[in-house]
XYZ file of C-alpha atoms in Angstrom:
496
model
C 21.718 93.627 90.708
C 20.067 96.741 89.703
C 16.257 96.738 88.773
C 17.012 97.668 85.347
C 19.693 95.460 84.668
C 18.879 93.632 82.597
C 16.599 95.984 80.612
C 19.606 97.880 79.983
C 21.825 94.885 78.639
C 19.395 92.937 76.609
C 18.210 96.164 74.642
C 20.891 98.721 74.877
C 24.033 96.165 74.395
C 22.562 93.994 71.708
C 20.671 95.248 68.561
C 18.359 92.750 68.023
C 16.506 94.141 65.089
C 19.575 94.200 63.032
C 20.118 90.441 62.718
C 18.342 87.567 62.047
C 15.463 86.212 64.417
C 17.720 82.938 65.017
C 20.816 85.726 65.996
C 19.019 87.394 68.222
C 17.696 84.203 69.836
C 21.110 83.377 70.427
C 21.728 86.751 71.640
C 19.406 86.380 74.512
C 20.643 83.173 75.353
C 23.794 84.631 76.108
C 21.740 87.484 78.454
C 20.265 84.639 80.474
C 23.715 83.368 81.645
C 23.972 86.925 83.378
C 20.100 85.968 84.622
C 19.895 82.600 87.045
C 16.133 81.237 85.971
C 15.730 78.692 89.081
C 14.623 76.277 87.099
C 15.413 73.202 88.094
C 13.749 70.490 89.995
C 12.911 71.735 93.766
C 10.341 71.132 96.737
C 7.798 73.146 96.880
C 8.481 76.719 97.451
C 7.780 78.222 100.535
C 4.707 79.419 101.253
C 3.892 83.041 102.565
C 2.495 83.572 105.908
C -0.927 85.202 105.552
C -1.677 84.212 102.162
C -4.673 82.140 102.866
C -6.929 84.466 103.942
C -7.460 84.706 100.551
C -10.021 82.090 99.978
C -11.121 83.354 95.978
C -8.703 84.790 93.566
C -10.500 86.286 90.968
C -8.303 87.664 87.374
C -9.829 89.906 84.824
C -8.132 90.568 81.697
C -8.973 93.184 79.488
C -7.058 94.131 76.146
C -4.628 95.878 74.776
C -3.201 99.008 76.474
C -0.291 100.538 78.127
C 0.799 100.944 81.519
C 1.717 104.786 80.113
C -1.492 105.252 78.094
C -3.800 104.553 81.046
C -0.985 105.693 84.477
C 1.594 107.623 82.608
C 0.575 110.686 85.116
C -0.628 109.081 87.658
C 0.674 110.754 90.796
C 4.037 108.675 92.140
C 4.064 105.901 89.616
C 6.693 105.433 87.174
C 4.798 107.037 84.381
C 5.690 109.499 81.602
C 9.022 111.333 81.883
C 8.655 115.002 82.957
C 11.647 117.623 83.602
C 10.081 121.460 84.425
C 6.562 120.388 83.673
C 7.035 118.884 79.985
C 7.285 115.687 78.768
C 10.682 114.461 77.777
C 10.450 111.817 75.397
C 8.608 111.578 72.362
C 8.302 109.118 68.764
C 9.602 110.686 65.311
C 5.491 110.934 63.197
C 7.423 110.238 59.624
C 4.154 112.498 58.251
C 5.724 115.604 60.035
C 8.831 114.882 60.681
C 8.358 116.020 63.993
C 8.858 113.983 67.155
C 5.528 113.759 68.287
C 4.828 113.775 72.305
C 2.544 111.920 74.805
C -0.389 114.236 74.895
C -4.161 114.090 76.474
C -6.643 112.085 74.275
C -10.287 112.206 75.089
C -11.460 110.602 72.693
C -13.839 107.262 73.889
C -12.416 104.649 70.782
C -8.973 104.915 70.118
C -6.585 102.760 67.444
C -3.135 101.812 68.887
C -1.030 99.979 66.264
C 0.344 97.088 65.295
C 1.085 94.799 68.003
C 2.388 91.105 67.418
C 6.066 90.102 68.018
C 7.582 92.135 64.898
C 6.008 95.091 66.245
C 7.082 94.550 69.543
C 10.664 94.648 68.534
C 9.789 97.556 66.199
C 8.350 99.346 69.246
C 11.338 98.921 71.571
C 13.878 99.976 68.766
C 16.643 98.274 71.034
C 15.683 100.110 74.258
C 15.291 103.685 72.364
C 11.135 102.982 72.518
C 10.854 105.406 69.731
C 9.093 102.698 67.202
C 5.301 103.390 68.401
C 4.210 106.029 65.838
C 5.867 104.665 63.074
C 4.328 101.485 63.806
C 0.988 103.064 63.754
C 1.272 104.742 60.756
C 3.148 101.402 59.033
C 0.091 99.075 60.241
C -2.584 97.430 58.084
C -5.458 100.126 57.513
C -9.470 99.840 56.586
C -9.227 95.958 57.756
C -11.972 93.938 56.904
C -11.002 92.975 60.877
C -9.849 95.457 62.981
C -8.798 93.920 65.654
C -5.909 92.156 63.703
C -2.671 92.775 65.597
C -1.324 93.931 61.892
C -3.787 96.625 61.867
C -4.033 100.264 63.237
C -7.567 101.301 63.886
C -7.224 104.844 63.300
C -6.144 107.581 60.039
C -4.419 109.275 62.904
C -1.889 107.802 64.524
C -2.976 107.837 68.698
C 0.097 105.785 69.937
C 1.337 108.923 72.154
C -2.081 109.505 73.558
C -2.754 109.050 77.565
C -5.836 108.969 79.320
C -6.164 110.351 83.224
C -8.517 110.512 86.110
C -10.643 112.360 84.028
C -11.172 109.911 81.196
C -10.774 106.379 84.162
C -12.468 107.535 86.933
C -12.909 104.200 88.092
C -9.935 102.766 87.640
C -8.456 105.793 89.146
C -10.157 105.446 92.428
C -9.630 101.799 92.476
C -5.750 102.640 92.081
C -5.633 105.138 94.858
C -7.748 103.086 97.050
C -5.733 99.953 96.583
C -2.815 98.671 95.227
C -1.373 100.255 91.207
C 1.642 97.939 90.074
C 3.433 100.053 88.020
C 6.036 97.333 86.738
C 3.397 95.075 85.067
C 4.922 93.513 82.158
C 3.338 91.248 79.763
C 4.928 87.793 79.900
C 5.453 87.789 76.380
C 6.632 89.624 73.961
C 3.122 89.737 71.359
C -0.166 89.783 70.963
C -3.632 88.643 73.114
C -3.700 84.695 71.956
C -0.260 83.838 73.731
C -1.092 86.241 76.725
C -4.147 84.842 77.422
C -2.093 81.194 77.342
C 0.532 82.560 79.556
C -2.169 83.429 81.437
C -3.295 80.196 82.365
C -0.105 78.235 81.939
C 3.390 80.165 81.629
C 3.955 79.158 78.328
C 2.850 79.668 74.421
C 3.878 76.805 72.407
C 2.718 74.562 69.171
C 2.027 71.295 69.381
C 1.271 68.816 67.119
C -0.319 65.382 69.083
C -2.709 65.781 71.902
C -1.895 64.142 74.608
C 2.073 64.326 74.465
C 3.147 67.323 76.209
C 6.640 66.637 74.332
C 5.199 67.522 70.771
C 4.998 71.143 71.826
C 7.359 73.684 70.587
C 8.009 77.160 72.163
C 5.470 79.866 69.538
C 5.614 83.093 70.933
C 3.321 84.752 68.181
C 1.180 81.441 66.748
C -0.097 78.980 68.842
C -2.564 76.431 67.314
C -5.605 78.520 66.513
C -8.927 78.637 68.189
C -11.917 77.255 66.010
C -13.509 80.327 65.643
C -10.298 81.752 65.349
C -10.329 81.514 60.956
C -8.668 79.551 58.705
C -8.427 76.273 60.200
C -10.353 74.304 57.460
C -7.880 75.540 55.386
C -4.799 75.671 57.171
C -5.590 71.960 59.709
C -1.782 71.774 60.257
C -2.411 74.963 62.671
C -5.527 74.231 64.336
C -5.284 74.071 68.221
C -3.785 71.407 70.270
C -2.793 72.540 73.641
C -0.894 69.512 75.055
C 1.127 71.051 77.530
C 0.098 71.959 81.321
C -1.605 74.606 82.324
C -2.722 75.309 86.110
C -5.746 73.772 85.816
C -3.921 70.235 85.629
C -2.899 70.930 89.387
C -5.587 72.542 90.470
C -7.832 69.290 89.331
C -5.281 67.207 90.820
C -5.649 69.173 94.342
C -9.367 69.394 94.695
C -8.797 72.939 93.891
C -12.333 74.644 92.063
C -12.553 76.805 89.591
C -13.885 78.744 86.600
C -13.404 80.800 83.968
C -16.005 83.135 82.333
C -17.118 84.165 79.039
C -19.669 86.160 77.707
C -21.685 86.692 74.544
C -19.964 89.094 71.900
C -17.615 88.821 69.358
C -13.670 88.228 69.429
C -11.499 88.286 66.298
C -11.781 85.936 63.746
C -8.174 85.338 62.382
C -5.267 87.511 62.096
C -1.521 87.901 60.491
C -0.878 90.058 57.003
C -2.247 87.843 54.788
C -5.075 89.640 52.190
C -7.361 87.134 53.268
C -6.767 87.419 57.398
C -6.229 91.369 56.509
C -10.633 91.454 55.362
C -11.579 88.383 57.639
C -15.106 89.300 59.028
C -15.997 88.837 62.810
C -16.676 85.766 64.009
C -19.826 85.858 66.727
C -19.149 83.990 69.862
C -22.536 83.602 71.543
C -21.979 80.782 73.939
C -19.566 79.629 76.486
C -18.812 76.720 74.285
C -17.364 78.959 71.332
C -14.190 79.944 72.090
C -12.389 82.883 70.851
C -8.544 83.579 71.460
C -9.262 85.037 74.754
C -10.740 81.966 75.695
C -8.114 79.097 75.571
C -9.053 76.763 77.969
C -11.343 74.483 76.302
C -8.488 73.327 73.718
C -6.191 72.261 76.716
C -5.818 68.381 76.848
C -5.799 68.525 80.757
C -9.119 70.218 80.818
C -10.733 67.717 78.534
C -9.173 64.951 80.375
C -9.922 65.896 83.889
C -13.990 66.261 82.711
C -13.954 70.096 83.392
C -15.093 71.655 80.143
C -18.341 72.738 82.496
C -15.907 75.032 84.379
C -15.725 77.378 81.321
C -19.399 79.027 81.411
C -21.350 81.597 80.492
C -20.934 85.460 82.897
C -24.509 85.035 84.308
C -22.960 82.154 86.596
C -20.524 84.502 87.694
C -22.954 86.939 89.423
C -25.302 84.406 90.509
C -22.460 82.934 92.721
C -20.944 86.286 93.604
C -24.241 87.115 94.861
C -24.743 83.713 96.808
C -20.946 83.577 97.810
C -20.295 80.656 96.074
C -17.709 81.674 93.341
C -15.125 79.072 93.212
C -11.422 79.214 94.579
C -10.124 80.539 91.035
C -11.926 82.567 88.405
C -10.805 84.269 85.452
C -13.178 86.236 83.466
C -12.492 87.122 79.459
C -14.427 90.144 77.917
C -16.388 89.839 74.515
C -15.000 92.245 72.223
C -17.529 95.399 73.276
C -16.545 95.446 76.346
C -12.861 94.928 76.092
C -11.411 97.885 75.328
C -9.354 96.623 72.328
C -9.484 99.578 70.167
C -12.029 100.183 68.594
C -13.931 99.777 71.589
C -14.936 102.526 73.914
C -13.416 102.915 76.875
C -16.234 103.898 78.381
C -17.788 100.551 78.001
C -15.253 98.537 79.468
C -14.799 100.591 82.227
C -18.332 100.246 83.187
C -18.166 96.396 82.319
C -15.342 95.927 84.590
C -17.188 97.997 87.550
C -19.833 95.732 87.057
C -18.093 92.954 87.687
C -16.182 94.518 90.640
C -19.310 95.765 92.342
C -20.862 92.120 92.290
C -18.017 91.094 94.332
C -18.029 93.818 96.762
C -21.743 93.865 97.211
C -21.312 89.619 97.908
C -20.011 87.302 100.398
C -16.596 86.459 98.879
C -15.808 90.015 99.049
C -14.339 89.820 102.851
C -11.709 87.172 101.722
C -11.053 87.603 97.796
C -8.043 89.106 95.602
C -9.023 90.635 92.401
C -6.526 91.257 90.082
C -7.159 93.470 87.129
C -4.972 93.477 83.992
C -4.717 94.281 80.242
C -3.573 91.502 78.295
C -0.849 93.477 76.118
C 0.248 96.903 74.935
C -2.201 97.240 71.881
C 0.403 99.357 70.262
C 0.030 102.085 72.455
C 3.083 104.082 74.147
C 4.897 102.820 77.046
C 8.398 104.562 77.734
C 9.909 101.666 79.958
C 12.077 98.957 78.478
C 11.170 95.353 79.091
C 13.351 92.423 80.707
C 14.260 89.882 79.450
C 13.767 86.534 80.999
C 13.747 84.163 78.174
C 13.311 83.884 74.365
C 9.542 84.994 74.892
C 9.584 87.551 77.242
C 8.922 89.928 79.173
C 6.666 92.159 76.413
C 5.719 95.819 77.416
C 4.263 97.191 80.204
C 0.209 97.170 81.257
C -1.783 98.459 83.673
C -2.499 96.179 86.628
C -3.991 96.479 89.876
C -4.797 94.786 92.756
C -8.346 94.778 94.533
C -9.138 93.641 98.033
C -10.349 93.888 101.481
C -6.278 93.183 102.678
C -4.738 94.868 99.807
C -2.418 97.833 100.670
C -4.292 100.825 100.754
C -3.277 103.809 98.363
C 0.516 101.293 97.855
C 2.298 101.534 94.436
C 4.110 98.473 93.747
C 7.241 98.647 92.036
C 8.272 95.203 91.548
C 9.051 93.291 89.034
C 5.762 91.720 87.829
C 4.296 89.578 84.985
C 1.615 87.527 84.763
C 3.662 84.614 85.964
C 3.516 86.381 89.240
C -1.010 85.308 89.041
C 0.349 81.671 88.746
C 2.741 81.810 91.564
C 0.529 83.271 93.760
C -2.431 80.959 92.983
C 0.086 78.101 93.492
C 1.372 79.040 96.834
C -2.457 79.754 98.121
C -3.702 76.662 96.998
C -1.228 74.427 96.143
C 1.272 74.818 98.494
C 3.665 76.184 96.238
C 4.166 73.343 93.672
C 4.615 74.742 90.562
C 4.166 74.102 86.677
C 7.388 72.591 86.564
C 8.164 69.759 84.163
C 10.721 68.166 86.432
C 8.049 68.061 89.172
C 4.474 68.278 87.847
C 3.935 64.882 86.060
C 3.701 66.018 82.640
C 6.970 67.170 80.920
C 6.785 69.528 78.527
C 9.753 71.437 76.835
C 8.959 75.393 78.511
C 11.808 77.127 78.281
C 11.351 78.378 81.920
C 9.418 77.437 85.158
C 8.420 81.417 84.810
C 7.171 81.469 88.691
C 10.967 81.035 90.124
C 12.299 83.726 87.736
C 14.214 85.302 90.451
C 13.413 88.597 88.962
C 9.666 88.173 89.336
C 8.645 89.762 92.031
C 5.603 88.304 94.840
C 2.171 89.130 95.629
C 1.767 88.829 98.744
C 3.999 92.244 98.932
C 0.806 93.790 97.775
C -1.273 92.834 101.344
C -1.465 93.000 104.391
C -2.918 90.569 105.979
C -2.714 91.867 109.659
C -4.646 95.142 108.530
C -8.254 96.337 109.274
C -10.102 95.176 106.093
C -10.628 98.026 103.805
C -14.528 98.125 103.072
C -16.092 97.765 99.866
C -15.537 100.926 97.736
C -19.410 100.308 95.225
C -18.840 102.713 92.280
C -21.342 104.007 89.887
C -21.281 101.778 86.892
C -21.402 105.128 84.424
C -19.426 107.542 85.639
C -19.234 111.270 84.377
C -16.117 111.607 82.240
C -14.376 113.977 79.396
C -14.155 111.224 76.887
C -15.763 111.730 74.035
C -17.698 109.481 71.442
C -16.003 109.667 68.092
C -17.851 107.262 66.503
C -20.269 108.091 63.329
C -23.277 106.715 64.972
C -22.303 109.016 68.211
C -22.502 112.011 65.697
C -25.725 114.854 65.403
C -28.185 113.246 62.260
């Protein structure tokens, strides 16, 4: 089967947007007979050789932007479309009437657009991906919240901006150093609160008693919300319960450590297109134990009822052990809002942040036998010119920028597989595990997933990013502020 297959029948064959949301369900239901999901019951998978020299995986997830916004011309990736020099595709700007194309932005804070399930569908136009500046100009303006996945966070529409080497010269060396995957796809199709649960699980769902992994009902777009995450006083029937299993469960149940990360900053309050959600203030989250929809963990049943709530803690504990060599078998770290590069936040900042955190690990023990994998959690609205899979009713969303960081990493490789962030899970599970999986006809607590997302045959494996027979490529220590050509917009950047 070709790579693209099935990009080209569920989009191209099928127009989704022109019937309703139970039709088009349907519709993809019918694409996934063409698609085997492997997932029924099974041993666990095999295990590849080599993989355990990686003692300490380590994700971090930043937010919202495109594989093409932040690669697009990065040299041998599948980025932006060129014929003769130019750029061949471009988005119709309804303020013009022109079809507006990718160009350079500098600027340090950008806005993106709307970028929830509707939009996501809007976006992709059935496989034309020609919906990004009308999006943009369509979204939510002057919100009281900005980081609403309603909202656009710029008067001019930025969609069809890219950044370079010149703007990411970090993440452009740690690309041609190591390993760029340039077929990243989110594993669902919306926003950062279900990412960041597929992140840790495979799955978004609602559910309505703790406890009873059965209550839960696939929710692409609206999980149970977060306490600090607005509205719950008023609205308990959507409050969070997370019954269903996430990794954790099996790590616990393996003698498996680790820990996830948060730090002090703020995280968006409440969202959807409501006048109230629309002018919701930020909400601060100043300790580990205030959770934010980047932070999911602490509503999971399984990580109440295993005792691990302690494993979610503050970022100082992350250096500390970094520097002593005692970080944990799994981490995942979550930005606060500053440093996250959702727009409106600077690039610039997030870059740095992220250095930060890579440097710590280079400059420590764990460094000679870790895996760092660096993502953004969805496509913030921003451009992306390749058309998604589909695997199930969720997923796959758009395409991010990922990479992978380590002393057995690939040096200067471009992966082209087929990747989501199932593929985190799966490799996690095979390292530590030995390759059981979040399966509901295996794991001991059955939920109703649509998929066991690690055995998509389409997904493609980790371990094609290493080499575990190679000389270990040395720590590559980068300056935490490098020189750049972005520029700071913002009116507190500007001459008095």
């Amino acid at each position: 089967m070709p790579r693209n297959f099935a990009s080209q029948l569920s989009w191209k064959h099928f127009s989704l947007t022109a019937i309703p949301r139970a039709g088009w369900l349907c519709a993809i239901g019918f694409l996934l007979l063409a698609i085997p999901m492997g997932s029924k019951a099974q041993s666990p998978s095999a295990v590849p050789e080599g993989i355990h020299k990686i003692k300490h995986v380590i994700i971090i997830m930043q937010e919202n932007r495109s594989f093409d916004s932040y690669f697009g011309t990065f040299p041998g990736a599948d980025g932006l479309p060129t014929k003769d020099g130019a750029f061949t595709v471009c988005n119709p700007d309804p303020r013009t009437g022109q079809c507006m194309s990718p160009y350079h932005d500098t600027n340090d804070a950008n806005g993106g657009g709307p970028h929830n399930a509707a939009a996501s569908l809007k976006d992709i136009d059935n496989g034309r991906m020609d919906g990004f500046v009308i999006q943009a100009e369509s979204g939510r303006k002057g919100c009281g919240n900005a980081w609403n996945p309603v909202c656009t966070n710029s008067a001019n529409p930025d969609a069809m901006g890219y950044h370079d080497g010149r703007d990411l010269p970090n993440y452009w060396a740690y690309a041609r150093t190591f390993v760029l995957q340039d077929h990243m796809f989110e594993p669902n199709a919306s926003w950062s609160l279900p990412a960041h649960l597929y992140e840790v699980s495979a799955w978004s769902a609602y559910c309505t008693k703790h406890d009873d992994p059965k209550s839960c009902k696939n929710a692409v777009d609206a999980p149970g919300r977060p306490l600090d995450f607005g509205g719950q006083k008023d609205a308990p029937d959507k409050k969070a319960i997370y019954a269903w299993t996430d990794v954790t469960y099996l790590l616990h149940a393996h003698h498996v450590s680790w820990g996830y990360y948060v730090i002090r900053g703020t995280s968006p309050g409440c969202t959807g297109d409501d006048e109230a959600a629309i002018n919701c203030p930020r909400v601060e989250r100043y300790t580990a134990r205030t959770p934010g929809i980047w932070n999911p963990l602490p509503y999971f049943d399984t990580v109440k009822d295993d005792g691990e709530l302690s494993r979610i803690q503050p970022l100082e504990n992350f250096y500390k052990q970094a520097h002593d060599g005692t970080l944990p078998s799994v981490s995942w770290i979550a930005p606060s809002q500053m440093v996250s590069e959702h727009p409106p936040a600077r690039l610039s900042v997030g870059q740095s942040w992220v250095t930060g955190l890579i440097n710590a690990v280079m400059q420590g023990p764990n460094w000679k036998d870790c895996a760092i994998f660096l993502v953004w959690d969805d496509w913030g609205g921003f451009y992306d010119h390749e058309i998604p899979p589909v695997v199930d009713e969720n997923g796959y969303g758009l395409r991010v920028p990922a990479m992978v960081i380590s002393p057995y990493a690939k040096p200067h490789f471009i992966d082209h597989q087929t990747l989501s962030f199932d593929a985190y899970l799966k490799f996690i599970e095979d390292d530590f595990l030995g390759g059981l999986r979040l399966n509901p006809k295996t794991d001991g607590r059955p939920d109703r997933r649509p998929t066991v997302r690690e055995d998509v045959p389409i997904l493609g494996n980790l371990t094609n990013d290493f080499d575990f027979n190679q000389q270990p490529i040395p720590a590559l220590v980068l300056p935490e502020h490098p020189v750049t050509d972005l520029v700071d917009t913002t009116p507190d950047a500007q001459p008095k």
